[in-house]
Short mmCIF file of C-alpha atoms and ligand atoms in Angstrom, two decimals:
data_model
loop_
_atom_site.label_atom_id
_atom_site.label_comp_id
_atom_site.label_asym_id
_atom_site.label_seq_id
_atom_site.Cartn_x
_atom_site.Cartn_y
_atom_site.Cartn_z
CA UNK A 1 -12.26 256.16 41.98
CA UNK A 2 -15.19 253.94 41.31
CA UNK A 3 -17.89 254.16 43.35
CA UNK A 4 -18.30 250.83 45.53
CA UNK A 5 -21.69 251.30 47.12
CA UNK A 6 -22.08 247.75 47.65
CA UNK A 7 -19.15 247.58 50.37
CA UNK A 8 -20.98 249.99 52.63
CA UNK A 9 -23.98 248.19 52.91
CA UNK A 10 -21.97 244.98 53.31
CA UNK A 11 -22.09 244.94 56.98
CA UNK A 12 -25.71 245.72 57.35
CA UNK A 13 -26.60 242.71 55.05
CA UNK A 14 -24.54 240.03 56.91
CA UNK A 15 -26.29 241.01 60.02
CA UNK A 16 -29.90 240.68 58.57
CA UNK A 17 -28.73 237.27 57.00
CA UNK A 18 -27.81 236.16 60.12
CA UNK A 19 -30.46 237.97 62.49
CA UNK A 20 -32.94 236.44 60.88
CA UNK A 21 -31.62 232.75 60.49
CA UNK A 22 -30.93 232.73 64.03
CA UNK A 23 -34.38 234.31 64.99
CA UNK A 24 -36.61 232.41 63.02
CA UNK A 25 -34.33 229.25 61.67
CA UNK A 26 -35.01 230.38 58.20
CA UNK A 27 -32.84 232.57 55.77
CA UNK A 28 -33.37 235.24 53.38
CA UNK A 29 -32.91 232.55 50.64
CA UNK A 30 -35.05 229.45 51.70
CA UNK A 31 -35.29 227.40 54.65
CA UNK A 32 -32.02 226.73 56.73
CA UNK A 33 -31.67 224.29 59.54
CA UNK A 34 -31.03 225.74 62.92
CA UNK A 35 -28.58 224.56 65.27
CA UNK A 36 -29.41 223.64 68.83
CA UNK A 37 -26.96 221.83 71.01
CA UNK A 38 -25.23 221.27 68.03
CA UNK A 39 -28.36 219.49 66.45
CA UNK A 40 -30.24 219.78 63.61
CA UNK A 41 -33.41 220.13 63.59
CA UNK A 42 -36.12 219.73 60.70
CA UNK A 43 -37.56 222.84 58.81
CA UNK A 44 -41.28 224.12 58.23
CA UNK A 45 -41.71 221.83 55.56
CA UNK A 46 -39.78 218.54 57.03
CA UNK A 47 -42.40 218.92 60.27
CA UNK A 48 -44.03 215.54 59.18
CA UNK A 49 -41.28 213.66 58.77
CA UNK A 50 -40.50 211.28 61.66
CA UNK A 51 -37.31 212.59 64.22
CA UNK A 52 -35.16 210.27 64.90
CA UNK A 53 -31.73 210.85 66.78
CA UNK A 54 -29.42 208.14 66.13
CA UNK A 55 -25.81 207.52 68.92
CA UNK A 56 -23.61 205.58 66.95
CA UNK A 57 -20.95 204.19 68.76
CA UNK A 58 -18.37 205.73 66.73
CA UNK A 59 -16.26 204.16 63.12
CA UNK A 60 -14.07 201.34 64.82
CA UNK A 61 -14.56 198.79 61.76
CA UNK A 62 -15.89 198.79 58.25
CA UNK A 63 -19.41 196.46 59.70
CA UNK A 64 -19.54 199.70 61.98
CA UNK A 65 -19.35 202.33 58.57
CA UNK A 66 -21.66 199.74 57.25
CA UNK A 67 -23.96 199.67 59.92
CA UNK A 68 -24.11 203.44 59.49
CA UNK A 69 -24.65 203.64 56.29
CA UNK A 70 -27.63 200.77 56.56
CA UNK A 71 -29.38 203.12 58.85
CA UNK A 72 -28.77 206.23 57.10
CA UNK A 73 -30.41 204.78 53.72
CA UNK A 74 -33.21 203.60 55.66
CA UNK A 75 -34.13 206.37 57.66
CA UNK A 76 -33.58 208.93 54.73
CA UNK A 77 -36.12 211.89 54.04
CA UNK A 78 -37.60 210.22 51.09
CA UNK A 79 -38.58 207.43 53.48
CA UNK A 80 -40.73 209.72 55.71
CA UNK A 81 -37.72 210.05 58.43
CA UNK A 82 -35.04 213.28 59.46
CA UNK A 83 -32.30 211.38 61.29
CA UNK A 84 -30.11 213.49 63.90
CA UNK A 85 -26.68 211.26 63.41
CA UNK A 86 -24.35 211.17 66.32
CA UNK A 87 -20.61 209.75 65.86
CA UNK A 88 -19.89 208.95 69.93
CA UNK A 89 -16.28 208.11 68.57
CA UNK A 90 -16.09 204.75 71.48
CA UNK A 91 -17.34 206.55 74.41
CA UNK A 92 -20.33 205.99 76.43
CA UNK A 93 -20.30 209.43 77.99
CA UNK A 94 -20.55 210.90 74.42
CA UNK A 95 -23.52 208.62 73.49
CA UNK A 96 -25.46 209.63 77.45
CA UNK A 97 -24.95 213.21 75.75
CA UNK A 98 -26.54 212.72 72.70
CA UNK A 99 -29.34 210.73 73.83
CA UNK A 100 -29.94 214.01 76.29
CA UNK A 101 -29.63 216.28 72.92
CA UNK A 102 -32.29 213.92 71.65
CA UNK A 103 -34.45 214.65 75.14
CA UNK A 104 -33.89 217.62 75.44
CA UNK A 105 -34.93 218.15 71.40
CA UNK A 106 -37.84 216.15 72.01
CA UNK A 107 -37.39 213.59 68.94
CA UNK A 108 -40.11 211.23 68.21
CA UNK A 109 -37.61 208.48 68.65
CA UNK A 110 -34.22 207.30 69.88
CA UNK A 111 -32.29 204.70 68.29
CA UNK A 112 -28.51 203.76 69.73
CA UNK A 113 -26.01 201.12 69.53
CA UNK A 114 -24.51 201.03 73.46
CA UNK A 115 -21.01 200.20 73.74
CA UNK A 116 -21.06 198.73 76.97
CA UNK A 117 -23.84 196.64 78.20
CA UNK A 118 -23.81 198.69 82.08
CA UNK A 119 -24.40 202.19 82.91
CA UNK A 120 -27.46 203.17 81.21
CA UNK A 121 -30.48 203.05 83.83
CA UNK A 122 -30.43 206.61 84.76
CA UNK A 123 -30.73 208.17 80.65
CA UNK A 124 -33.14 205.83 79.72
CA UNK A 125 -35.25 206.95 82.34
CA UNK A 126 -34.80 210.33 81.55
CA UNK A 127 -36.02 209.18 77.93
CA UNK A 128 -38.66 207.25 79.58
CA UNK A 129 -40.11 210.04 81.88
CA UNK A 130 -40.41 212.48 78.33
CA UNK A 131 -42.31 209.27 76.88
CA UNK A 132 -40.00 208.67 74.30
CA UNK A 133 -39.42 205.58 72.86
CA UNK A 134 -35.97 203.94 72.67
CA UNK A 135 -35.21 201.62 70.28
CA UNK A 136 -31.33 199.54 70.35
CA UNK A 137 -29.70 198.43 67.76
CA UNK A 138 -26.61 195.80 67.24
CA UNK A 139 -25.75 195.67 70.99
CA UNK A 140 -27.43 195.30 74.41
CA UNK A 141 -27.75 197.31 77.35
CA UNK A 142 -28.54 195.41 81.05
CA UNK A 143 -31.33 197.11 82.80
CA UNK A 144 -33.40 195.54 86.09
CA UNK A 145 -36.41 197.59 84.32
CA UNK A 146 -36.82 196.57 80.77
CA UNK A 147 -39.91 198.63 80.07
CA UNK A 148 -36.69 201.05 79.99
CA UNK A 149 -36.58 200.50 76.23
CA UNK A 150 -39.12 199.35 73.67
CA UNK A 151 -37.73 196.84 71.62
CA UNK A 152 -33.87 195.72 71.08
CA UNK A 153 -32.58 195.07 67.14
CA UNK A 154 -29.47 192.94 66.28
CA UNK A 155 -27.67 190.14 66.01
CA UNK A 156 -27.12 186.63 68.27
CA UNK A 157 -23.68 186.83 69.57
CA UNK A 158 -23.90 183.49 71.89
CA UNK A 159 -25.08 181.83 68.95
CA UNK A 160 -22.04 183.31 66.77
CA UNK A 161 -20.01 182.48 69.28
CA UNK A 162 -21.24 178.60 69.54
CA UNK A 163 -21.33 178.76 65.60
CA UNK A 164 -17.59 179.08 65.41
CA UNK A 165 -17.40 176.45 68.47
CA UNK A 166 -18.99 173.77 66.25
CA UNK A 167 -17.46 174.81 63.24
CA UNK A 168 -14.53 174.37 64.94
CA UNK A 169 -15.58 170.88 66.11
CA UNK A 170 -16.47 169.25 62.83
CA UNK A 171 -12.99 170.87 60.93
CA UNK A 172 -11.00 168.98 63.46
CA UNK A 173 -12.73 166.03 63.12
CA UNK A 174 -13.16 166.65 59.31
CA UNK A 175 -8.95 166.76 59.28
CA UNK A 176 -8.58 163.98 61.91
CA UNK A 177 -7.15 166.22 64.46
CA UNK A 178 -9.95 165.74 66.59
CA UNK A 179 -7.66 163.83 69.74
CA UNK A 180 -4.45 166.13 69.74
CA UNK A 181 -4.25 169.06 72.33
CA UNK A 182 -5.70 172.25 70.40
CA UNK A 183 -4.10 175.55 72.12
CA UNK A 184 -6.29 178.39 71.30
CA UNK A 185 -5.93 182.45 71.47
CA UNK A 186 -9.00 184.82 71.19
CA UNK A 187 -8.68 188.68 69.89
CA UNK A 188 -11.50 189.87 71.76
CA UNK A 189 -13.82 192.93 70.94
CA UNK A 190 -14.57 195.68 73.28
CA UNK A 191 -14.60 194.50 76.83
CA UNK A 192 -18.06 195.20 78.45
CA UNK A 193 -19.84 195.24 75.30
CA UNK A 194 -22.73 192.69 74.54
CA UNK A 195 -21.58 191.14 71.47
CA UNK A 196 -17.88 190.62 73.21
CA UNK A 197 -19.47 188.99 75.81
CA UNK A 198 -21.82 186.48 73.76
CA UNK A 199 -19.32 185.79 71.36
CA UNK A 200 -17.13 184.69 74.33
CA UNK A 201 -19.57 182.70 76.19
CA UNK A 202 -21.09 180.95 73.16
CA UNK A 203 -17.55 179.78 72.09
CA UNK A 204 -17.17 178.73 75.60
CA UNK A 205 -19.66 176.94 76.23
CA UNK A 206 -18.46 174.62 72.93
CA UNK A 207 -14.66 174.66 74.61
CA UNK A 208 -15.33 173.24 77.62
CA UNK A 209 -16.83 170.03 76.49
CA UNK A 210 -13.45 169.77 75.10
CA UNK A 211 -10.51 168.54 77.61
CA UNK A 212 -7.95 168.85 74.88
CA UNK A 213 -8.82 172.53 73.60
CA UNK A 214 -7.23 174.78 75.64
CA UNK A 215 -7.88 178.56 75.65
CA UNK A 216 -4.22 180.29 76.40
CA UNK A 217 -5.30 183.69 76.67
CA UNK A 218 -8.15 186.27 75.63
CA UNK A 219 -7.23 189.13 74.96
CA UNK A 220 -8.99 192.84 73.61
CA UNK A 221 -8.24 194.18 70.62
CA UNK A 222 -10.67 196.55 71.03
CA UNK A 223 -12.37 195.46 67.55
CA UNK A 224 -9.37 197.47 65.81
CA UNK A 225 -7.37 196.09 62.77
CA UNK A 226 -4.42 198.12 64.82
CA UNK A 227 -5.35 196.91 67.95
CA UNK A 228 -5.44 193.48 66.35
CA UNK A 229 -2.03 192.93 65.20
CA UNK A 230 -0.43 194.55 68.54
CA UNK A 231 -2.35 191.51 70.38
CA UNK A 232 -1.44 189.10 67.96
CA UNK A 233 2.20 189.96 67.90
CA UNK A 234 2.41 189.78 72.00
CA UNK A 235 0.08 186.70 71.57
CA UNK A 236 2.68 184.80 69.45
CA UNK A 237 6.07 186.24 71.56
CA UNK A 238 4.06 184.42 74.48
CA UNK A 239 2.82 181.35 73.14
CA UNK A 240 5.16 178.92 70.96
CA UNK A 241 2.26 176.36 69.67
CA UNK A 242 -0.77 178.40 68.89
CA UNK A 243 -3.22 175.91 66.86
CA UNK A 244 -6.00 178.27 66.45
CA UNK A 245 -6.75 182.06 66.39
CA UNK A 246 -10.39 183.38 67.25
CA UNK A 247 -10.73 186.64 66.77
CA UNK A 248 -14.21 188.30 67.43
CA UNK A 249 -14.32 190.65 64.06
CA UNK A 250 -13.04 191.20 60.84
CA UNK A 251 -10.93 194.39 61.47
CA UNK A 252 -8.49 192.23 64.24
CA UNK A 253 -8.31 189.22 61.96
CA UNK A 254 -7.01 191.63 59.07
CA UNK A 255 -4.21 193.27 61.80
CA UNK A 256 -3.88 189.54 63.46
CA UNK A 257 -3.03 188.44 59.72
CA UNK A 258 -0.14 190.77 59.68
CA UNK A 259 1.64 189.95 62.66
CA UNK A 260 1.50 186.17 61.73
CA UNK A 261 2.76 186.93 58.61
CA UNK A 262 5.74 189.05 59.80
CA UNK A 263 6.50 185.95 62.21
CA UNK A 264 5.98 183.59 59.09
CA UNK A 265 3.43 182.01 60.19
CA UNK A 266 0.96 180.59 57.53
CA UNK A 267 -2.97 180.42 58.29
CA UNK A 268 -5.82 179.17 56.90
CA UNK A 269 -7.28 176.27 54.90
CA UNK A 270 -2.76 174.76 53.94
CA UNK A 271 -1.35 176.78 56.97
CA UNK A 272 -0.04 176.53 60.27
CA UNK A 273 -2.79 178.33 62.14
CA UNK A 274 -6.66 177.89 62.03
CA UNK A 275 -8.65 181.15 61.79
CA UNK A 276 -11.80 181.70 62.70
CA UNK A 277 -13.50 184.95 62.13
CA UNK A 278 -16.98 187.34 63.00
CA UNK A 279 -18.75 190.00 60.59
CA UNK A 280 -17.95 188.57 57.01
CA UNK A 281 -17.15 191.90 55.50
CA UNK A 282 -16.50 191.29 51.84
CA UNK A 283 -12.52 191.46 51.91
CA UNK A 284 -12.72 189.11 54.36
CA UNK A 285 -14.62 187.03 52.52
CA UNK A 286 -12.03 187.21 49.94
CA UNK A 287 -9.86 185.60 52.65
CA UNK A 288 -12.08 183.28 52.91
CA UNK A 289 -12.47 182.29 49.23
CA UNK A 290 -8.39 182.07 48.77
CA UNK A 291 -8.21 180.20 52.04
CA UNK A 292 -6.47 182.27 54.33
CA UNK A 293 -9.29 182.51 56.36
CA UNK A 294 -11.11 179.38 57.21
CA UNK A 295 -14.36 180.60 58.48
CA UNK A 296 -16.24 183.81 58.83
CA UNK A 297 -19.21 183.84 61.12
CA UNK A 298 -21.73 186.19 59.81
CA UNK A 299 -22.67 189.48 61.97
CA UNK A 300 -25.08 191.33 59.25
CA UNK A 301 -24.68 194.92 59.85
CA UNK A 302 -27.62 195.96 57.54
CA UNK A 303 -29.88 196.98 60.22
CA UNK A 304 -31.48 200.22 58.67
CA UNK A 305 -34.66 198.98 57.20
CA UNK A 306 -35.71 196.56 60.43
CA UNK A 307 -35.93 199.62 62.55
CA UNK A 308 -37.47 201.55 59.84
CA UNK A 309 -40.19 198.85 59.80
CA UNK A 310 -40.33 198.65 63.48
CA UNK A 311 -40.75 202.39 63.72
CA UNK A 312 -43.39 202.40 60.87
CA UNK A 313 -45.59 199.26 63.56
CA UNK A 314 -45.16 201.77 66.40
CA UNK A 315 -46.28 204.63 64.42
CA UNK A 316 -49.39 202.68 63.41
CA UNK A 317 -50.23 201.70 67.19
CA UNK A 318 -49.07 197.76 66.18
CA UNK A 319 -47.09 195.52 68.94
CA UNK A 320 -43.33 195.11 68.27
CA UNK A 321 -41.43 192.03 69.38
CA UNK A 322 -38.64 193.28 72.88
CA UNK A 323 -36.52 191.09 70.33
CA UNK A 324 -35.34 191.00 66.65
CA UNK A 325 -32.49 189.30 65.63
CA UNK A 326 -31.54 189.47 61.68
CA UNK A 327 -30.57 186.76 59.74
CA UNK A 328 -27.21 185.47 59.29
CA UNK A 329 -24.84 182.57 58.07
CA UNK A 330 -21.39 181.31 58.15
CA UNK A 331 -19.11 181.61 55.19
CA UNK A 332 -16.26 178.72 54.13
CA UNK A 333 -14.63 178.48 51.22
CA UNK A 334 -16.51 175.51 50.07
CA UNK A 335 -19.77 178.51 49.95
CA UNK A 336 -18.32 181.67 49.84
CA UNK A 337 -18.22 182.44 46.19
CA UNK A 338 -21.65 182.96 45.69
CA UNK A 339 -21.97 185.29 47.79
CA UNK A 340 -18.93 187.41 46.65
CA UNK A 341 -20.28 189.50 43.85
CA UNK A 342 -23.62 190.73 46.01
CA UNK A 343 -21.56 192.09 49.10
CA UNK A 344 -21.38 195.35 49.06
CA UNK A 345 -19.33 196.16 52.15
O1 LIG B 401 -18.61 192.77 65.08
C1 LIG B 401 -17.52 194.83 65.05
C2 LIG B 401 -17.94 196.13 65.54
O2 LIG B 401 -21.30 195.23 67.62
C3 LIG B 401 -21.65 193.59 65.98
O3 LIG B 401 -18.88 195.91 66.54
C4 LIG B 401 -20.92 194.79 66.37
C5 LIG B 401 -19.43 194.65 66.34
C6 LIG B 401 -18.82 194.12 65.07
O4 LIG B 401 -17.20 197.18 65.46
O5 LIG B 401 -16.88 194.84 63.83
#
């Protein structure tokens, strides 16, 4: 029988390996990360890079997986950063959790992307009270205390919202439709969430100078393409005359499409049905450039390098703006193809 030495001190190995990774967070072979809560933290020789724990309110739509990826590339190692990513997969309770990981990990900073606009008074002044600095990104959160978070990152949803409004405006005047009754339905995003809420109030505010738009119903979709054609399909059981569909992002629209479609309903620039979009992912804008799609209202998810920069001021002891809003625009067919071959989400 051959002699397997190696087998006997098998057992003995495995537990140094791990003894020591867990004991000192590095391994025979190099530097490991060790886990804490789940976390990762940096090694010996990432100690000067920048901590950063990231919530992310979970993968609902591809501006969210581009979002993510925008703030991934940004706050990369070679930039100077170690970024603790947390997936909160839609649920607010998930995303209090991981900003305690972050606390209780004592990161440099926090970034996060609420979901809702309510319920966060009590974390951030948790964060507060360990002096770290919060920054939020795409969405709002509604605090009586503001100095409850340094500086807020994103996008104008009331003037999204009023952009589709008054797009909506001129194309009915452009196509001489601008007397007859308009009946409108609106696939709304998350309830509760900031951007829902401006996007509905900034259309709004357009519709009611209107006596012959009406709104029928708003619904939420939940900003899912699934979600989206389920609300469409009840929308059009209920409603025999619907003139023009809003729906607040890309991912309902593409779901919304369906169920129109299935009913044989045509949309777009030649069809029966207006529809107005948000976000302006790139196979929406493809909608846009065949004319399926009338109008996307930009919501620019590439967010990574303005909170890079921001972090970068605060690390330097410079002022930072409580606001930032990034730029955006509003794609028709008569623009869109431009902008077709550059969009890489
Ligand atoms: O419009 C939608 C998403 O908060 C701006 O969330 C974001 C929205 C975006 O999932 O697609």
């Amino acid at each position: 029988m051959k002699n397997r030495w190696w087998r006997k001190i098998l057992p003995a190995v495995a537990v140094w390996f791990y003894t020591s990774r867990f004991l000192t967070g590095c391994g025979p072979f190099g530097d490991v990360v060790l886990e804490e809560d789940g976390l990762e933290v940096p090694s010996e020789e990432e100690e000067d890079l920048i901590v950063v724990g990231f919530s992310q309110i979970g993968s609902e739509s591809v501006w969210r997986t581009a979002n993510s990826a925008s703030i991934q590339n940004a706050l990369s190692r070679e930039n100077g950063f170690f970024l603790e990513f947390n997936n909160a997969r839609q649920k607010q309770e998930n995303q209090i959790k991981a900003i305690r990981g972050f606390i209780s990990q004592r990161v440099d900073y926090i970034v996060f992307s609420p979901v809702t606009e309510d319920g966060w008074e009590t974390v951030l002044q948790e964060a507060k009270d360990a002096g770290i600095p919060v920054i939020l990104v795409d969405r709002k959160v509604v605090v009586e205390d503001e100095s409850l978070y340094t500086t807020w990152i994103g996008s104008d949803a009331e003037e999204e919202g009023v952009n589709a409004g008054i797009w909506l405006e001129e194309y009915l005047a452009k196509t001489g439709r601008e007397g007859e009754s308009i009946n409108i339905v609106v696939l709304q995003g998350t309830p509760g969430a900031s951007i829902q809420l401006g996007r509905t109030t900034g259309f709004e505010s357009v519709a009611e100078k209107h006596s012959n738009w009406r709104i029928l119903e708003q619904k939420s979709a939940d900003f899912t393409n699934a979600k989206g054609e389920e609300v469409m399909a009840q929308f059009i059981r209920k409603y025999q005359d619907i003139d023009v569909v809003i729906s607040q992002n890309d991912d309902m629209t593409f779901g919304a499409l369906k169920a129109l479609e299935a009913n044989g309903i045509t949309t777009g620039v030649n069809g029966d049905v207006i529809v107005i979009s948000f976000d302006a992912v790139r196979e929406a804008l493809e909608l846009v450039a065949q004319g399926i799609i009338n109008v996307d209202i930009e919501c620019n998810p590439e967010q990574g390098e303005y909170i890079a920069a921001i972090i970068r001021k605060l690390e330097n002891g410079e002022p930072v703006e409580k606001e930032n809003i990034v730029d955006e625009q509003i794609f028709t067919p008569e623009n869109v193809e431009q902008y077709l071959d550059t969009r890489t989400y």
